[in-house]
Amino acid sequence: MPSLPKRTPITISDVSVDDDVLSLKRKISAKNHLSVDRLSIRLEPRGKNVADEKLVKDLNLSAKNAQLYVRDLGPQIAWKTVFLLEYAGPLFVYPIFYLRPSFIYGSA
């Protein structure tokens, strides 16, 4: 799986002040072949994530050589998958206890 290089600057050209953070993520994603959902853009190395809807002009960046911090969040799964895994477990485990207790407790 690809990941972002550590401490390596990424140069993005053709950035307009009217672009939003999501469009920046798409440009970074095109360069690094990562999903947009895996990327987090921050103004400081340990700062909070910048919302995707924010515009570049609202970030108060310098006109030239503005520096943003990009973090790879790793593979992401959907909440539907989490829900299905959470509630499917008991549906499979309970019948084992009920129908075949000897598997769990041993022979009586």
PDB file of C-alpha atoms in Angstrom:
ATOM      1  CA  MET A   1       0.000   0.000   0.000  1.00  0.00           C
ATOM      2  CA  PRO A   2       1.343   3.442  -0.817  1.00  0.00           C
ATOM      3  CA  SER A   3       1.802   5.999   1.925  1.00  0.00           C
ATOM      4  CA  LEU A   4       3.023   9.551   2.203  1.00  0.00           C
ATOM      5  CA  PRO A   5       6.773  10.027   2.459  1.00  0.00           C
ATOM      6  CA  LYS A   6       7.984  11.328   5.814  1.00  0.00           C
ATOM      7  CA  ARG A   7       8.997  14.997   5.871  1.00  0.00           C
ATOM      8  CA  THR A   8       9.148  15.299   2.103  1.00  0.00           C
ATOM      9  CA  PRO A   9       7.665  18.492   0.665  1.00  0.00           C
ATOM     10  CA  ILE A  10       4.963  18.129  -1.945  1.00  0.00           C
ATOM     11  CA  THR A  11       4.694  20.887  -4.527  1.00  0.00           C
ATOM     12  CA  ILE A  12       1.254  21.624  -5.909  1.00  0.00           C
ATOM     13  CA  SER A  13       0.841  24.020  -8.795  1.00  0.00           C
ATOM     14  CA  ASP A  14      -2.264  25.750 -10.130  1.00  0.00           C
ATOM     15  CA  VAL A  15      -3.812  26.454  -6.735  1.00  0.00           C
ATOM     16  CA  SER A  16      -6.357  29.234  -6.734  1.00  0.00           C
ATOM     17  CA  VAL A  17      -7.492  31.183  -3.666  1.00  0.00           C
ATOM     18  CA  ASP A  18     -11.035  30.091  -4.513  1.00  0.00           C
ATOM     19  CA  ASP A  19     -10.141  26.386  -4.267  1.00  0.00           C
ATOM     20  CA  ASP A  20     -11.361  24.471  -1.259  1.00  0.00           C
ATOM     21  CA  VAL A  21      -9.387  22.022   0.865  1.00  0.00           C
ATOM     22  CA  LEU A  22     -11.080  19.064  -0.839  1.00  0.00           C
ATOM     23  CA  SER A  23      -9.674  20.153  -4.208  1.00  0.00           C
ATOM     24  CA  LEU A  24      -6.204  20.362  -2.603  1.00  0.00           C
ATOM     25  CA  LYS A  25      -6.673  16.825  -1.305  1.00  0.00           C
ATOM     26  CA  ARG A  26      -7.609  15.678  -4.811  1.00  0.00           C
ATOM     27  CA  LYS A  27      -4.423  17.208  -6.238  1.00  0.00           C
ATOM     28  CA  ILE A  28      -2.285  15.576  -3.546  1.00  0.00           C
ATOM     29  CA  SER A  29      -4.123  12.305  -4.099  1.00  0.00           C
ATOM     30  CA  ALA A  30      -3.336  12.433  -7.805  1.00  0.00           C
ATOM     31  CA  LYS A  31       0.380  12.858  -7.050  1.00  0.00           C
ATOM     32  CA  ASN A  32       0.676  10.187  -4.353  1.00  0.00           C
ATOM     33  CA  HIS A  33      -1.996   7.731  -5.532  1.00  0.00           C
ATOM     34  CA  LEU A  34      -3.766   7.766  -2.154  1.00  0.00           C
ATOM     35  CA  SER A  35      -7.488   7.959  -1.569  1.00  0.00           C
ATOM     36  CA  VAL A  36      -8.830  11.402  -0.690  1.00  0.00           C
ATOM     37  CA  ASP A  37     -10.443   9.865   2.412  1.00  0.00           C
ATOM     38  CA  ARG A  38      -7.018   8.881   3.781  1.00  0.00           C
ATOM     39  CA  LEU A  39      -5.593  12.421   3.713  1.00  0.00           C
ATOM     40  CA  SER A  40      -5.721  14.975   6.503  1.00  0.00           C
ATOM     41  CA  ILE A  41      -4.585  18.553   5.918  1.00  0.00           C
ATOM     42  CA  ARG A  42      -3.427  20.660   8.862  1.00  0.00           C
ATOM     43  CA  LEU A  43      -2.001  24.136   9.350  1.00  0.00           C
ATOM     44  CA  GLU A  44       0.394  22.967  12.093  1.00  0.00           C
ATOM     45  CA  PRO A  45       2.170  19.599  12.472  1.00  0.00           C
ATOM     46  CA  ARG A  46       0.104  18.644  15.521  1.00  0.00           C
ATOM     47  CA  GLY A  47      -2.867  20.889  14.798  1.00  0.00           C
ATOM     48  CA  LYS A  48      -6.469  20.040  14.055  1.00  0.00           C
ATOM     49  CA  ASN A  49      -7.681  18.879  10.663  1.00  0.00           C
ATOM     50  CA  VAL A  50      -8.914  21.590   8.321  1.00  0.00           C
ATOM     51  CA  ALA A  51     -12.481  21.061   7.110  1.00  0.00           C
ATOM     52  CA  ASP A  52     -12.883  20.080   3.453  1.00  0.00           C
ATOM     53  CA  GLU A  53     -15.302  22.962   2.835  1.00  0.00           C
ATOM     54  CA  LYS A  54     -12.839  25.714   3.847  1.00  0.00           C
ATOM     55  CA  LEU A  55     -11.439  27.874   1.077  1.00  0.00           C
ATOM     56  CA  VAL A  56      -7.726  28.495   0.619  1.00  0.00           C
ATOM     57  CA  LYS A  57      -8.231  32.236   1.109  1.00  0.00           C
ATOM     58  CA  ASP A  58      -9.782  31.557   4.552  1.00  0.00           C
ATOM     59  CA  LEU A  59      -6.654  29.713   5.758  1.00  0.00           C
ATOM     60  CA  ASN A  60      -4.525  32.914   5.985  1.00  0.00           C
ATOM     61  CA  LEU A  61      -1.592  31.428   4.093  1.00  0.00           C
ATOM     62  CA  SER A  62       1.257  33.389   2.558  1.00  0.00           C
ATOM     63  CA  ALA A  63       0.992  34.124  -1.144  1.00  0.00           C
ATOM     64  CA  LYS A  64       4.095  32.136  -2.128  1.00  0.00           C
ATOM     65  CA  ASN A  65       5.460  28.912  -0.715  1.00  0.00           C
ATOM     66  CA  ALA A  66       2.606  28.332   1.720  1.00  0.00           C
ATOM     67  CA  GLN A  67       3.200  25.323   3.920  1.00  0.00           C
ATOM     68  CA  LEU A  68       0.516  22.825   4.885  1.00  0.00           C
ATOM     69  CA  TYR A  69       0.955  19.546   6.695  1.00  0.00           C
ATOM     70  CA  VAL A  70      -0.539  16.427   5.144  1.00  0.00           C
ATOM     71  CA  ARG A  71      -1.052  13.282   7.162  1.00  0.00           C
ATOM     72  CA  ASP A  72      -1.894   9.800   5.938  1.00  0.00           C
ATOM     73  CA  LEU A  73      -4.745   8.495   8.104  1.00  0.00           C
ATOM     74  CA  GLY A  74      -4.386   4.939   6.842  1.00  0.00           C
ATOM     75  CA  PRO A  75      -7.041   2.711   5.308  1.00  0.00           C
ATOM     76  CA  GLN A  76     -10.590   3.779   6.093  1.00  0.00           C
ATOM     77  CA  ILE A  77     -13.690   1.595   6.333  1.00  0.00           C
ATOM     78  CA  ALA A  78     -17.311   2.648   6.115  1.00  0.00           C
ATOM     79  CA  TRP A  79     -19.556   2.943   9.172  1.00  0.00           C
ATOM     80  CA  LYS A  80     -21.865   0.393   7.577  1.00  0.00           C
ATOM     81  CA  THR A  81     -19.057  -2.179   7.765  1.00  0.00           C
ATOM     82  CA  VAL A  82     -18.440  -1.364  11.429  1.00  0.00           C
ATOM     83  CA  PHE A  83     -22.162  -1.720  12.160  1.00  0.00           C
ATOM     84  CA  LEU A  84     -22.434  -5.061  10.370  1.00  0.00           C
ATOM     85  CA  LEU A  85     -19.379  -6.512  12.114  1.00  0.00           C
ATOM     86  CA  GLU A  86     -20.529  -5.295  15.516  1.00  0.00           C
ATOM     87  CA  TYR A  87     -24.008  -6.790  15.287  1.00  0.00           C
ATOM     88  CA  ALA A  88     -23.234  -9.915  13.240  1.00  0.00           C
ATOM     89  CA  GLY A  89     -20.863 -11.310  15.883  1.00  0.00           C
ATOM     90  CA  PRO A  90     -23.534 -12.118  18.495  1.00  0.00           C
ATOM     91  CA  LEU A  91     -25.815 -13.539  15.802  1.00  0.00           C
ATOM     92  CA  PHE A  92     -23.183 -16.172  14.998  1.00  0.00           C
ATOM     93  CA  VAL A  93     -21.866 -16.809  18.509  1.00  0.00           C
ATOM     94  CA  TYR A  94     -25.207 -17.257  20.322  1.00  0.00           C
ATOM     95  CA  PRO A  95     -26.378 -20.245  18.204  1.00  0.00           C
ATOM     96  CA  ILE A  96     -23.085 -22.046  18.937  1.00  0.00           C
ATOM     97  CA  PHE A  97     -23.742 -21.757  22.682  1.00  0.00           C
ATOM     98  CA  TYR A  98     -27.390 -22.808  22.284  1.00  0.00           C
ATOM     99  CA  LEU A  99     -27.197 -25.587  19.678  1.00  0.00           C
ATOM    100  CA  ARG A 100     -23.790 -27.112  20.508  1.00  0.00           C
ATOM    101  CA  PRO A 101     -22.902 -26.373  24.136  1.00  0.00           C
ATOM    102  CA  SER A 102     -20.491 -29.316  24.076  1.00  0.00           C
ATOM    103  CA  PHE A 103     -18.215 -27.290  21.770  1.00  0.00           C
ATOM    104  CA  ILE A 104     -17.923 -24.636  24.456  1.00  0.00           C
ATOM    105  CA  TYR A 105     -18.278 -26.492  27.779  1.00  0.00           C
ATOM    106  CA  GLY A 106     -16.999 -29.920  26.800  1.00  0.00           C
ATOM    107  CA  SER A 107     -18.817 -33.290  27.072  1.00  0.00           C
ATOM    108  CA  ALA A 108     -21.062 -33.749  30.101  1.00  0.00           C
TER     109      ALA A 108
END
